[in-house]
Coordinates of C-alpha atoms in Angstrom, one line a residue:
K1 CA 46.0 -1.8 6.7
T2 CA 44.8 -4.7 4.9
T3 CA 43.4 -3.1 1.7
Y4 CA 40.6 -5.1 -0.4
R5 CA 43.0 -6.3 -3.2
Q6 CA 44.7 -7.9 -1.0
C7 CA 42.0 -9.4 0.7
I8 CA 40.9 -11.1 -2.7
I9 CA 44.4 -11.8 -3.5
Y10 CA 44.1 -13.8 0.3
L11 CA 40.5 -15.3 -0.3
D12 CA 40.9 -16.6 -3.8
S13 CA 44.5 -18.5 -2.0
F14 CA 41.9 -21.0 -0.6
F15 CA 39.8 -22.4 -4.4
T16 CA 40.9 -23.5 -7.4
I17 CA 39.1 -23.6 -10.5
D18 CA 40.0 -24.6 -14.1
G19 CA 37.9 -25.7 -17.0
T20 CA 34.8 -23.3 -18.3
A21 CA 31.5 -23.1 -16.5
S22 CA 28.6 -24.3 -18.0
F23 CA 25.1 -24.1 -17.2
V24 CA 23.6 -26.8 -15.0
T25 CA 19.8 -26.2 -15.5
K26 CA 18.2 -25.2 -18.9
Q27 CA 15.3 -23.4 -20.0
P28 CA 12.2 -26.0 -20.1
D29 CA 9.9 -26.3 -23.2
Y30 CA 7.0 -25.4 -22.8
A31 CA 5.6 -26.4 -25.9
G32 CA 6.1 -29.9 -24.8
F33 CA 4.2 -29.4 -21.8
T34 CA 0.4 -30.1 -21.4
H35 CA -1.8 -27.0 -19.8
I36 CA -3.7 -28.3 -17.0
Y37 CA -5.0 -24.2 -15.6
S38 CA -5.1 -20.7 -16.2
T39 CA -6.0 -18.2 -13.4
F40 CA -5.9 -14.8 -13.4
S41 CA -5.5 -11.7 -10.8
P42 CA -8.7 -9.7 -9.4
S43 CA -8.9 -6.8 -11.2
L44 CA -6.3 -2.8 -10.6
K45 CA -9.6 -2.1 -9.1
E46 CA -9.4 -5.1 -6.6
I47 CA -5.9 -4.5 -5.4
I48 CA -5.8 -0.7 -4.9
Y49 CA -9.2 -1.8 -2.8
F50 CA -6.9 -4.1 -0.5
L51 CA -3.8 -1.8 -1.0
N52 CA -4.6 0.9 0.5
K53 CA -7.5 -0.3 2.6
R54 CA -5.3 -2.5 4.3
S55 CA -1.3 -1.4 3.9
I56 CA -0.6 -4.1 1.9
N57 CA 3.3 -3.2 1.0
L58 CA 4.0 -6.4 -1.0
Y59 CA 1.1 -5.1 -3.9
A60 CA 2.1 -1.3 -3.4
E61 CA 6.3 -3.3 -4.3
Q62 CA 4.8 -4.9 -7.0
L63 CA 2.4 -2.3 -9.3
A64 CA 5.9 -0.2 -8.4
V65 CA 7.7 -2.9 -10.5
I66 CA 4.3 -3.6 -13.6
T67 CA 4.0 0.2 -13.4
A68 CA 8.3 0.0 -15.1
L69 CA 7.3 -2.4 -17.0
Q70 CA 4.6 -1.1 -18.1
S71 CA 6.7 2.6 -19.7
G72 CA 8.6 0.8 -21.3
E73 CA 11.6 0.2 -19.1
K74 CA 12.6 -3.0 -17.3
A75 CA 10.6 -4.3 -14.6
T76 CA 12.6 -3.2 -10.9
T77 CA 11.8 -0.9 -8.4
A78 CA 14.0 2.3 -8.8
N79 CA 12.9 2.8 -12.7
G80 CA 9.3 2.3 -11.2
V81 CA 9.4 5.3 -9.0
K82 CA 10.7 7.3 -12.5
A83 CA 7.4 6.4 -13.1
I84 CA 5.6 7.4 -10.0
L85 CA 7.8 11.0 -10.2
R86 CA 7.5 11.7 -13.8
F87 CA 2.9 10.9 -13.2
L88 CA 2.9 13.5 -9.9
E89 CA 5.3 15.8 -12.1
K90 CA 2.9 15.2 -15.5
M91 CA -0.3 15.8 -13.2
D92 CA 2.0 19.4 -12.3
I93 CA 3.0 18.2 -9.1
D94 CA 6.4 20.1 -7.1
T95 CA 8.6 17.1 -7.0
K96 CA 11.8 18.9 -5.3
G97 CA 9.7 18.0 -1.7
I98 CA 10.0 14.2 -2.5
R99 CA 12.4 11.9 -2.6
L100 CA 11.5 8.0 -2.8
Y101 CA 13.6 4.9 -3.0
D102 CA 10.7 2.5 -2.4
A103 CA 7.1 2.3 -2.9
S104 CA 5.4 1.2 0.0
G105 CA 7.1 4.3 2.0
L106 CA 9.0 1.6 4.7
S107 CA 12.5 2.8 3.8
R108 CA 13.3 5.1 5.6
S109 CA 14.6 7.3 2.7
N110 CA 11.7 8.0 1.8
M111 CA 10.7 11.8 2.1
I112 CA 7.1 14.2 1.4
T113 CA 6.1 17.1 2.6
T114 CA 3.1 17.5 3.0
K115 CA 2.9 20.4 1.6
S116 CA 3.4 18.2 -1.8
M117 CA 1.2 15.3 -0.5
V118 CA -2.3 18.0 -0.3
K119 CA -1.3 18.8 -4.1
L120 CA -1.5 14.8 -5.2
L121 CA -4.4 14.2 -3.0
S122 CA -6.3 17.4 -4.3
A123 CA -4.9 16.9 -8.5
M124 CA -6.5 13.3 -7.7
T125 CA -9.4 14.4 -7.3
R126 CA -9.7 15.8 -11.1
H127 CA -8.7 12.6 -12.3
K128 CA -10.3 9.5 -13.6
S129 CA -9.4 7.3 -11.5
F130 CA -10.2 9.9 -8.5
S131 CA -13.3 7.5 -7.5
T132 CA -11.4 4.2 -7.2
F133 CA -8.9 5.7 -5.6
Y134 CA -10.9 7.6 -3.3
Q135 CA -12.8 4.6 -2.4
S136 CA -10.2 2.4 -1.1
L137 CA -9.0 4.6 1.7
G138 CA -10.2 4.1 4.8
I139 CA -12.9 5.6 6.4
A140 CA -12.5 6.8 9.6
G141 CA -14.6 5.7 12.4
D142 CA -16.9 2.8 11.0
P143 CA -16.8 -1.0 12.7
K144 CA -18.0 -1.5 9.4
D145 CA -14.5 -1.0 7.3
I146 CA -11.9 -3.2 6.9
G147 CA -9.1 -1.4 6.8
H148 CA -7.1 0.6 10.0
V149 CA -9.1 3.6 11.3
K150 CA -12.6 1.8 12.5
K151 CA -11.1 3.6 16.5
F152 CA -9.9 7.3 14.6
G153 CA -12.6 9.5 14.8
R154 CA -15.4 7.6 16.4
K155 CA -18.0 9.0 17.9
S156 CA -17.6 12.8 16.1
I157 CA -17.2 14.7 13.2
L158 CA -15.2 12.2 11.4
A159 CA -16.7 8.7 11.8
K160 CA -18.2 7.6 8.0
N161 CA -17.2 10.9 7.3
T162 CA -13.3 10.9 6.7
R163 CA -11.3 8.6 4.4
V164 CA -7.6 8.2 5.6
K165 CA -4.6 6.2 4.8
T166 CA -2.4 5.9 7.4
G167 CA 1.6 5.3 7.7
L168 CA 3.6 3.6 9.7
I169 CA 7.5 2.7 10.6
S170 CA 9.8 3.3 13.9
A171 CA 8.9 7.4 14.8
V172 CA 7.4 8.6 12.1
R173 CA 3.3 8.6 12.0
S174 CA 1.5 10.0 10.1
H175 CA -3.1 10.9 8.6
S176 CA -3.8 11.4 5.0
G177 CA -7.4 11.9 3.0
Y178 CA -10.1 13.4 3.1
V179 CA -12.8 14.6 5.2
T180 CA -15.8 17.3 4.2
D181 CA -16.3 20.2 7.3
R182 CA -20.3 20.9 7.6
S183 CA -20.7 23.6 5.2
G184 CA -19.8 19.8 2.7
K185 CA -17.0 21.3 1.3
Q186 CA -14.3 18.2 1.1
I187 CA -11.3 19.3 2.1
A188 CA -7.1 17.6 1.2
F189 CA -5.6 16.8 4.9
S190 CA -2.2 15.5 5.4
F191 CA -0.5 15.4 8.4
I192 CA 3.0 13.9 9.4
A193 CA 5.4 13.4 12.5
N194 CA 8.7 12.3 12.9
N195 CA 11.2 11.5 15.5
F196 CA 8.5 11.9 18.2
S197 CA 8.9 9.8 21.5
G198 CA 5.8 10.2 22.6
S199 CA 3.1 7.3 22.1
Y200 CA 1.8 6.3 18.3
V201 CA -1.7 6.7 20.3
A202 CA -0.8 10.2 21.2
I203 CA -0.5 11.5 17.9
D204 CA -3.1 9.6 16.5
K205 CA -5.2 12.0 19.7
I206 CA -3.2 15.1 18.0
H207 CA -4.0 14.5 13.9
E208 CA -8.0 13.7 15.5
K209 CA -8.1 17.3 17.2
I210 CA -6.4 19.1 14.4
L211 CA -8.8 17.6 11.9
I212 CA -11.5 17.3 13.6
K213 CA -11.8 21.6 14.2
L214 CA -10.5 21.3 10.5
A215 CA -14.2 19.7 10.2
E216 CA -16.4 21.9 12.0
K217 CA -15.0 25.1 10.4
G218 CA -17.9 25.3 8.3
N219 CA -20.1 26.7 10.7

């Protein structure tokens, strides 16, 4: 059985290294450059709007890195995740039901309970940035919305009455957000279907039916 060490020795036998390592490029002297043009990022409000409406994973990952930097840590995803968990704890949300590996939700190592998600959604209604967050969620059944839920709840009580953020990876489908029932009460909800063998459309229909019942309970 070949050991790791034996493998390294074998590979080293093909190479001869002598001399001293040195940098082949140098940090440019920007002081000698001519400034041509400056461009600025859109506002954080605009970024979050498109992030949630269009599920732009790159934006989510970069915001995690920036969050780490703003918290005084090295700009890495791991530090961004730590900052997110600290925020959740500050919002009095039990993080025992949450495991984050990235900020976009693409990793299968991510785990969260619907209970934790609903607690977060409820806590956000009391946060100073709630309006920005709420407006960034997709509008169910609204053909003019740029989000992914234009057909969700169409021609039902959910249409233009429900704000939704969807989630989708292989064999996982989720819908979380807010719906207003007939009595005018706003309800936070979260549905996550894991390891199903059917179609995503079928799961969407199930979630839609549950939400319709929830919205009509205020009758």
